[in-house]
């Protein structure tokens, strides 16, 4: 059992830290190579991204340690999160590695796109799923991301073209270490833990993840349900010191 946990930790860590490490290196190199050409505003923006990704890296390591334990109790800190701002931050970072991909973001014309969530962990979820969409879209460049509200949830749809998931594999993709066996997955690196982690974290935030996939139209769509922010619901979720609900 000890060796299994150790192997799982190493595999998960290598999968999860790749994006923030690549971002830190990429933006650092951009600053160094273009120091004279960049204005102060650009330098500040790039440095802020490096700081944010360094913080995220620390959180990822802590989260992976928790997820690696069968009886993990990951701490969830709920607060108001603007989904559009968070998604734009994720796609800006992923563009560093996936320069040919076009992120098409659609939002509702009316209504709030704020949710109750743990910002860092929700960013981890979005990064896992949007990066998967990039990896498994083949030569199809468009990644469609749509935010809409329905009843008590904001729903974030992440849709890529160029690959599909068979109906009998949809539930399996959320299992630890499971990877679909096709020509796209064989050429893309991954540990088979990203979607397991994403589902685990979303459920801890009182949300859920669903998948739509079409063989005929050759697309895969992830639907992420996150509770809508409202003051009354938020007040009920606030805890007193010691873990008791208000």
mmCIF file of C-alpha atoms in Angstrom:
data_model
loop_
_atom_site.group_PDB
_atom_site.id
_atom_site.type_symbol
_atom_site.label_atom_id
_atom_site.label_comp_id
_atom_site.label_asym_id
_atom_site.label_seq_id
_atom_site.Cartn_x
_atom_site.Cartn_y
_atom_site.Cartn_z
ATOM 1 C CA UNK A 1 0.000 0.000 0.000
ATOM 2 C CA UNK A 2 2.828 2.387 0.849
ATOM 3 C CA UNK A 3 4.492 1.876 -2.552
ATOM 4 C CA UNK A 4 1.165 2.381 -4.310
ATOM 5 C CA UNK A 5 0.596 5.732 -2.561
ATOM 6 C CA UNK A 6 4.160 6.791 -3.351
ATOM 7 C CA UNK A 7 3.809 5.891 -7.044
ATOM 8 C CA UNK A 8 0.465 7.706 -7.216
ATOM 9 C CA UNK A 9 1.952 10.809 -5.629
ATOM 10 C CA UNK A 10 4.869 10.965 -8.079
ATOM 11 C CA UNK A 11 2.611 10.429 -11.085
ATOM 12 C CA UNK A 12 0.093 13.035 -9.947
ATOM 13 C CA UNK A 13 2.758 15.593 -9.114
ATOM 14 C CA UNK A 14 4.396 15.317 -12.528
ATOM 15 C CA UNK A 15 1.019 15.813 -14.231
ATOM 16 C CA UNK A 16 -0.210 18.728 -12.161
ATOM 17 C CA UNK A 17 2.904 20.888 -11.854
ATOM 18 C CA UNK A 18 3.750 20.965 -15.559
ATOM 19 C CA UNK A 19 1.559 23.944 -16.455
ATOM 20 C CA UNK A 20 2.626 26.342 -13.659
ATOM 21 C CA UNK A 21 6.293 25.424 -14.036
ATOM 22 C CA UNK A 22 6.158 25.972 -17.797
ATOM 23 C CA UNK A 23 4.389 29.308 -17.273
ATOM 24 C CA UNK A 24 6.946 30.496 -14.715
ATOM 25 C CA UNK A 25 9.820 29.559 -17.015
ATOM 26 C CA UNK A 26 8.124 30.956 -20.125
ATOM 27 C CA UNK A 27 7.213 34.349 -18.681
ATOM 28 C CA UNK A 28 10.616 34.666 -16.967
ATOM 29 C CA UNK A 29 12.384 33.991 -20.273
ATOM 30 C CA UNK A 30 10.111 36.458 -22.075
ATOM 31 C CA UNK A 31 11.036 39.197 -19.608
ATOM 32 C CA UNK A 32 14.766 38.459 -19.824
ATOM 33 C CA UNK A 33 14.826 38.199 -23.624
ATOM 34 C CA UNK A 34 12.732 41.324 -24.166
ATOM 35 C CA UNK A 35 13.658 43.513 -21.212
ATOM 36 C CA UNK A 36 14.344 46.655 -23.226
ATOM 37 C CA UNK A 37 11.355 46.186 -25.541
ATOM 38 C CA UNK A 38 8.781 45.610 -22.804
ATOM 39 C CA UNK A 39 7.144 48.558 -21.093
ATOM 40 C CA UNK A 40 6.698 48.696 -17.318
ATOM 41 C CA UNK A 41 3.050 47.665 -17.519
ATOM 42 C CA UNK A 42 3.879 44.474 -19.451
ATOM 43 C CA UNK A 43 6.732 43.627 -17.088
ATOM 44 C CA UNK A 44 4.443 44.064 -14.096
ATOM 45 C CA UNK A 45 1.742 41.890 -15.674
ATOM 46 C CA UNK A 46 4.199 39.093 -16.471
ATOM 47 C CA UNK A 47 5.725 39.254 -12.975
ATOM 48 C CA UNK A 48 2.256 39.062 -11.408
ATOM 49 C CA UNK A 49 1.542 35.923 -13.454
ATOM 50 C CA UNK A 50 4.822 34.406 -12.222
ATOM 51 C CA UNK A 51 3.844 35.157 -8.609
ATOM 52 C CA UNK A 52 0.335 33.754 -9.112
ATOM 53 C CA UNK A 53 1.652 30.574 -10.704
ATOM 54 C CA UNK A 54 4.264 30.156 -7.954
ATOM 55 C CA UNK A 55 1.470 30.358 -5.376
ATOM 56 C CA UNK A 56 -0.598 27.916 -7.413
ATOM 57 C CA UNK A 57 2.351 25.519 -7.574
ATOM 58 C CA UNK A 58 2.629 25.512 -3.795
ATOM 59 C CA UNK A 59 -1.120 24.872 -3.490
ATOM 60 C CA UNK A 60 -0.965 22.104 -6.091
ATOM 61 C CA UNK A 61 1.735 20.233 -4.193
ATOM 62 C CA UNK A 62 -0.334 20.465 -1.000
ATOM 63 C CA UNK A 63 -3.482 19.340 -2.830
ATOM 64 C CA UNK A 64 -1.763 16.407 -4.536
ATOM 65 C CA UNK A 65 -0.514 15.174 -1.173
ATOM 66 C CA UNK A 66 -4.095 15.231 0.073
ATOM 67 C CA UNK A 67 -5.570 13.555 -2.990
ATOM 68 C CA UNK A 68 -2.930 10.814 -2.792
ATOM 69 C CA UNK A 69 -4.363 9.716 0.535
ATOM 70 C CA UNK A 70 -7.424 7.491 0.463
ATOM 71 C CA UNK A 71 -8.931 9.308 3.437
ATOM 72 C CA UNK A 72 -7.946 12.815 2.373
ATOM 73 C CA UNK A 73 -9.772 15.840 3.756
ATOM 74 C CA UNK A 74 -8.944 18.707 1.396
ATOM 75 C CA UNK A 75 -9.716 22.086 2.942
ATOM 76 C CA UNK A 76 -12.192 24.049 0.847
ATOM 77 C CA UNK A 77 -12.329 27.824 1.354
ATOM 78 C CA UNK A 78 -15.510 29.130 -0.245
ATOM 79 C CA UNK A 79 -15.865 32.703 -1.440
ATOM 80 C CA UNK A 80 -17.302 34.695 -4.334
ATOM 81 C CA UNK A 81 -15.496 33.894 -7.591
ATOM 82 C CA UNK A 82 -15.974 35.599 -10.952
ATOM 83 C CA UNK A 83 -15.970 32.760 -13.479
ATOM 84 C CA UNK A 84 -15.194 34.868 -16.548
ATOM 85 C CA UNK A 85 -12.130 36.444 -14.929
ATOM 86 C CA UNK A 86 -10.866 33.054 -13.738
ATOM 87 C CA UNK A 87 -11.362 31.399 -17.136
ATOM 88 C CA UNK A 88 -9.576 34.252 -18.939
ATOM 89 C CA UNK A 89 -6.641 33.881 -16.551
ATOM 90 C CA UNK A 90 -6.459 30.127 -17.242
ATOM 91 C CA UNK A 91 -6.658 30.518 -21.030
ATOM 92 C CA UNK A 92 -4.035 33.300 -21.029
ATOM 93 C CA UNK A 93 -1.640 30.936 -19.286
ATOM 94 C CA UNK A 94 -2.458 27.928 -21.490
ATOM 95 C CA UNK A 95 -1.808 30.003 -24.624
ATOM 96 C CA UNK A 96 1.868 29.849 -23.704
ATOM 97 C CA UNK A 97 1.867 26.098 -24.457
ATOM 98 C CA UNK A 98 -0.942 25.879 -27.011
ATOM 99 C CA UNK A 99 -0.286 28.783 -29.355
ATOM 100 C CA UNK A 100 -2.413 27.403 -32.226
ATOM 101 C CA UNK A 101 -5.568 27.029 -30.139
ATOM 102 C CA UNK A 102 -8.358 29.592 -30.293
ATOM 103 C CA UNK A 103 -10.290 29.993 -27.041
ATOM 104 C CA UNK A 104 -13.808 31.186 -27.873
ATOM 105 C CA UNK A 105 -15.453 32.387 -24.639
ATOM 106 C CA UNK A 106 -19.198 33.065 -24.538
ATOM 107 C CA UNK A 107 -21.043 34.576 -21.574
ATOM 108 C CA UNK A 108 -24.728 35.262 -20.848
ATOM 109 C CA UNK A 109 -25.994 38.678 -21.917
ATOM 110 C CA UNK A 110 -27.679 39.113 -18.529
ATOM 111 C CA UNK A 111 -27.230 37.666 -15.088
ATOM 112 C CA UNK A 112 -24.301 37.001 -12.803
ATOM 113 C CA UNK A 113 -21.362 34.759 -13.603
ATOM 114 C CA UNK A 114 -20.221 34.726 -9.978
ATOM 115 C CA UNK A 115 -20.152 31.455 -8.083
ATOM 116 C CA UNK A 116 -19.449 30.170 -4.604
ATOM 117 C CA UNK A 117 -16.203 28.234 -4.900
ATOM 118 C CA UNK A 118 -12.624 27.813 -3.755
ATOM 119 C CA UNK A 119 -10.809 30.044 -6.275
ATOM 120 C CA UNK A 120 -7.493 28.157 -6.359
ATOM 121 C CA UNK A 121 -9.115 24.745 -6.606
ATOM 122 C CA UNK A 122 -11.598 25.883 -9.235
ATOM 123 C CA UNK A 123 -8.675 27.252 -11.257
ATOM 124 C CA UNK A 124 -7.076 23.821 -10.967
ATOM 125 C CA UNK A 125 -10.269 22.202 -12.280
ATOM 126 C CA UNK A 126 -10.549 24.599 -15.240
ATOM 127 C CA UNK A 127 -6.859 24.166 -16.064
ATOM 128 C CA UNK A 128 -7.118 20.362 -16.055
ATOM 129 C CA UNK A 129 -10.170 20.241 -18.298
ATOM 130 C CA UNK A 130 -9.260 23.062 -20.709
ATOM 131 C CA UNK A 131 -5.746 21.655 -21.090
ATOM 132 C CA UNK A 132 -7.264 18.243 -21.853
ATOM 133 C CA UNK A 133 -9.419 19.905 -24.517
ATOM 134 C CA UNK A 134 -6.252 21.361 -26.067
ATOM 135 C CA UNK A 135 -4.373 18.079 -25.948
ATOM 136 C CA UNK A 136 -7.123 15.959 -27.441
ATOM 137 C CA UNK A 137 -8.436 18.255 -30.166
ATOM 138 C CA UNK A 138 -5.869 17.123 -32.715
ATOM 139 C CA UNK A 139 -5.566 19.629 -35.576
ATOM 140 C CA UNK A 140 -8.892 21.276 -34.680
ATOM 141 C CA UNK A 141 -7.955 24.630 -33.148
ATOM 142 C CA UNK A 142 -11.201 25.969 -31.680
ATOM 143 C CA UNK A 143 -11.947 25.410 -27.990
ATOM 144 C CA UNK A 144 -15.420 26.691 -27.098
ATOM 145 C CA UNK A 145 -16.016 27.817 -23.514
ATOM 146 C CA UNK A 146 -19.519 28.931 -22.596
ATOM 147 C CA UNK A 147 -20.887 30.205 -19.281
ATOM 148 C CA UNK A 148 -24.613 30.076 -18.594
ATOM 149 C CA UNK A 149 -26.850 30.094 -15.520
ATOM 150 C CA UNK A 150 -29.517 27.522 -14.749
ATOM 151 C CA UNK A 151 -31.454 27.523 -11.466
ATOM 152 C CA UNK A 152 -28.914 27.384 -8.616
ATOM 153 C CA UNK A 153 -25.881 26.691 -10.788
ATOM 154 C CA UNK A 154 -23.559 28.437 -13.186
ATOM 155 C CA UNK A 155 -22.629 25.964 -15.902
ATOM 156 C CA UNK A 156 -19.282 26.181 -17.657
ATOM 157 C CA UNK A 157 -19.197 24.237 -20.917
ATOM 158 C CA UNK A 158 -15.767 23.335 -22.335
ATOM 159 C CA UNK A 159 -16.047 21.850 -25.814
ATOM 160 C CA UNK A 160 -13.353 20.625 -28.163
ATOM 161 C CA UNK A 161 -13.602 19.130 -31.631
ATOM 162 C CA UNK A 162 -11.475 16.400 -33.179
ATOM 163 C CA UNK A 163 -12.032 13.682 -30.587
ATOM 164 C CA UNK A 164 -14.859 11.890 -28.829
ATOM 165 C CA UNK A 165 -15.361 9.589 -25.859
ATOM 166 C CA UNK A 166 -17.282 6.361 -26.304
ATOM 167 C CA UNK A 167 -20.412 6.063 -24.170
ATOM 168 C CA UNK A 168 -19.068 3.108 -22.187
ATOM 169 C CA UNK A 169 -15.913 5.093 -21.316
ATOM 170 C CA UNK A 170 -17.513 8.325 -20.104
ATOM 171 C CA UNK A 171 -17.659 7.334 -16.424
ATOM 172 C CA UNK A 172 -14.293 5.575 -16.589
ATOM 173 C CA UNK A 173 -12.406 8.755 -17.532
ATOM 174 C CA UNK A 174 -12.907 9.998 -13.964
ATOM 175 C CA UNK A 175 -11.195 6.932 -12.488
ATOM 176 C CA UNK A 176 -7.614 7.139 -11.258
ATOM 177 C CA UNK A 177 -5.028 6.380 -13.944
ATOM 178 C CA UNK A 178 -7.632 5.686 -16.646
ATOM 179 C CA UNK A 179 -6.654 6.900 -20.118
ATOM 180 C CA UNK A 180 -8.630 6.407 -23.323
ATOM 181 C CA UNK A 181 -6.686 4.311 -25.803
ATOM 182 C CA UNK A 182 -6.576 6.132 -29.143
ATOM 183 C CA UNK A 183 -4.076 7.847 -31.424
ATOM 184 C CA UNK A 184 -4.456 11.208 -29.637
ATOM 185 C CA UNK A 185 -3.884 9.921 -26.107
ATOM 186 C CA UNK A 186 -0.913 7.850 -27.208
ATOM 187 C CA UNK A 187 0.844 11.026 -28.389
ATOM 188 C CA UNK A 188 -0.161 13.225 -25.421
ATOM 189 C CA UNK A 189 1.505 13.061 -22.046
ATOM 190 C CA UNK A 190 -0.628 12.497 -18.975
ATOM 191 C CA UNK A 191 -0.959 10.388 -15.866
ATOM 192 C CA UNK A 192 -4.699 9.715 -16.027
ATOM 193 C CA UNK A 193 -5.269 11.626 -12.784
ATOM 194 C CA UNK A 194 -6.296 15.098 -13.926
ATOM 195 C CA UNK A 195 -10.003 14.345 -14.386
ATOM 196 C CA UNK A 196 -10.126 12.315 -11.174
ATOM 197 C CA UNK A 197 -8.767 15.324 -9.289
ATOM 198 C CA UNK A 198 -11.143 17.713 -11.089
ATOM 199 C CA UNK A 199 -14.227 15.642 -10.219
ATOM 200 C CA UNK A 200 -13.047 15.198 -6.645
ATOM 201 C CA UNK A 201 -12.582 18.951 -6.138
ATOM 202 C CA UNK A 202 -15.817 20.027 -7.869
ATOM 203 C CA UNK A 203 -17.874 17.653 -5.738
ATOM 204 C CA UNK A 204 -16.254 19.070 -2.606
ATOM 205 C CA UNK A 205 -17.469 22.498 -3.779
ATOM 206 C CA UNK A 206 -21.039 21.109 -4.042
ATOM 207 C CA UNK A 207 -20.896 20.981 -7.837
ATOM 208 C CA UNK A 208 -20.716 18.250 -10.446
ATOM 209 C CA UNK A 209 -19.216 17.410 -13.838
ATOM 210 C CA UNK A 210 -21.022 15.845 -16.799
ATOM 211 C CA UNK A 211 -19.787 14.838 -20.259
ATOM 212 C CA UNK A 212 -21.484 15.018 -23.644
ATOM 213 C CA UNK A 213 -19.660 13.398 -26.552
ATOM 214 C CA UNK A 214 -20.637 12.617 -30.135
ATOM 215 C CA UNK A 215 -19.059 10.029 -32.400
ATOM 216 C CA UNK A 216 -20.867 11.455 -35.450
ATOM 217 C CA UNK A 217 -19.853 15.076 -34.872
ATOM 218 C CA UNK A 218 -16.537 14.117 -33.246
ATOM 219 C CA UNK A 219 -16.592 16.424 -30.241
ATOM 220 C CA UNK A 220 -16.350 16.202 -26.457
ATOM 221 C CA UNK A 221 -18.022 18.644 -24.071
ATOM 222 C CA UNK A 222 -17.444 18.889 -20.327
ATOM 223 C CA UNK A 223 -20.195 20.584 -18.309
ATOM 224 C CA UNK A 224 -19.044 21.923 -14.943
ATOM 225 C CA UNK A 225 -21.806 22.909 -12.516
ATOM 226 C CA UNK A 226 -20.783 25.415 -9.814
ATOM 227 C CA UNK A 227 -23.246 26.882 -7.275
ATOM 228 C CA UNK A 228 -24.354 30.435 -8.045
ATOM 229 C CA UNK A 229 -23.183 33.056 -5.561
ATOM 230 C CA UNK A 230 -25.817 34.623 -3.344
ATOM 231 C CA UNK A 231 -25.446 36.152 0.105
ATOM 232 C CA UNK A 232 -27.972 33.884 1.817
ATOM 233 C CA UNK A 233 -26.353 30.672 0.605
ATOM 234 C CA UNK A 234 -22.894 32.020 1.352
ATOM 235 C CA UNK A 235 -23.898 32.884 4.920
ATOM 236 C CA UNK A 236 -25.061 29.309 5.502
ATOM 237 C CA UNK A 237 -21.709 27.971 4.343
ATOM 238 C CA UNK A 238 -19.613 30.221 6.594
ATOM 239 C CA UNK A 239 -18.175 28.271 9.505
ATOM 240 C CA UNK A 240 -17.345 29.358 13.003
ATOM 241 C CA UNK A 241 -13.918 28.552 14.483
ATOM 242 C CA UNK A 242 -13.917 24.855 15.323
ATOM 243 C CA UNK A 243 -15.799 23.845 12.208
ATOM 244 C CA UNK A 244 -19.402 24.531 13.278
ATOM 245 C CA UNK A 245 -21.795 26.055 10.779
ATOM 246 C CA UNK A 246 -23.185 29.520 11.507
#
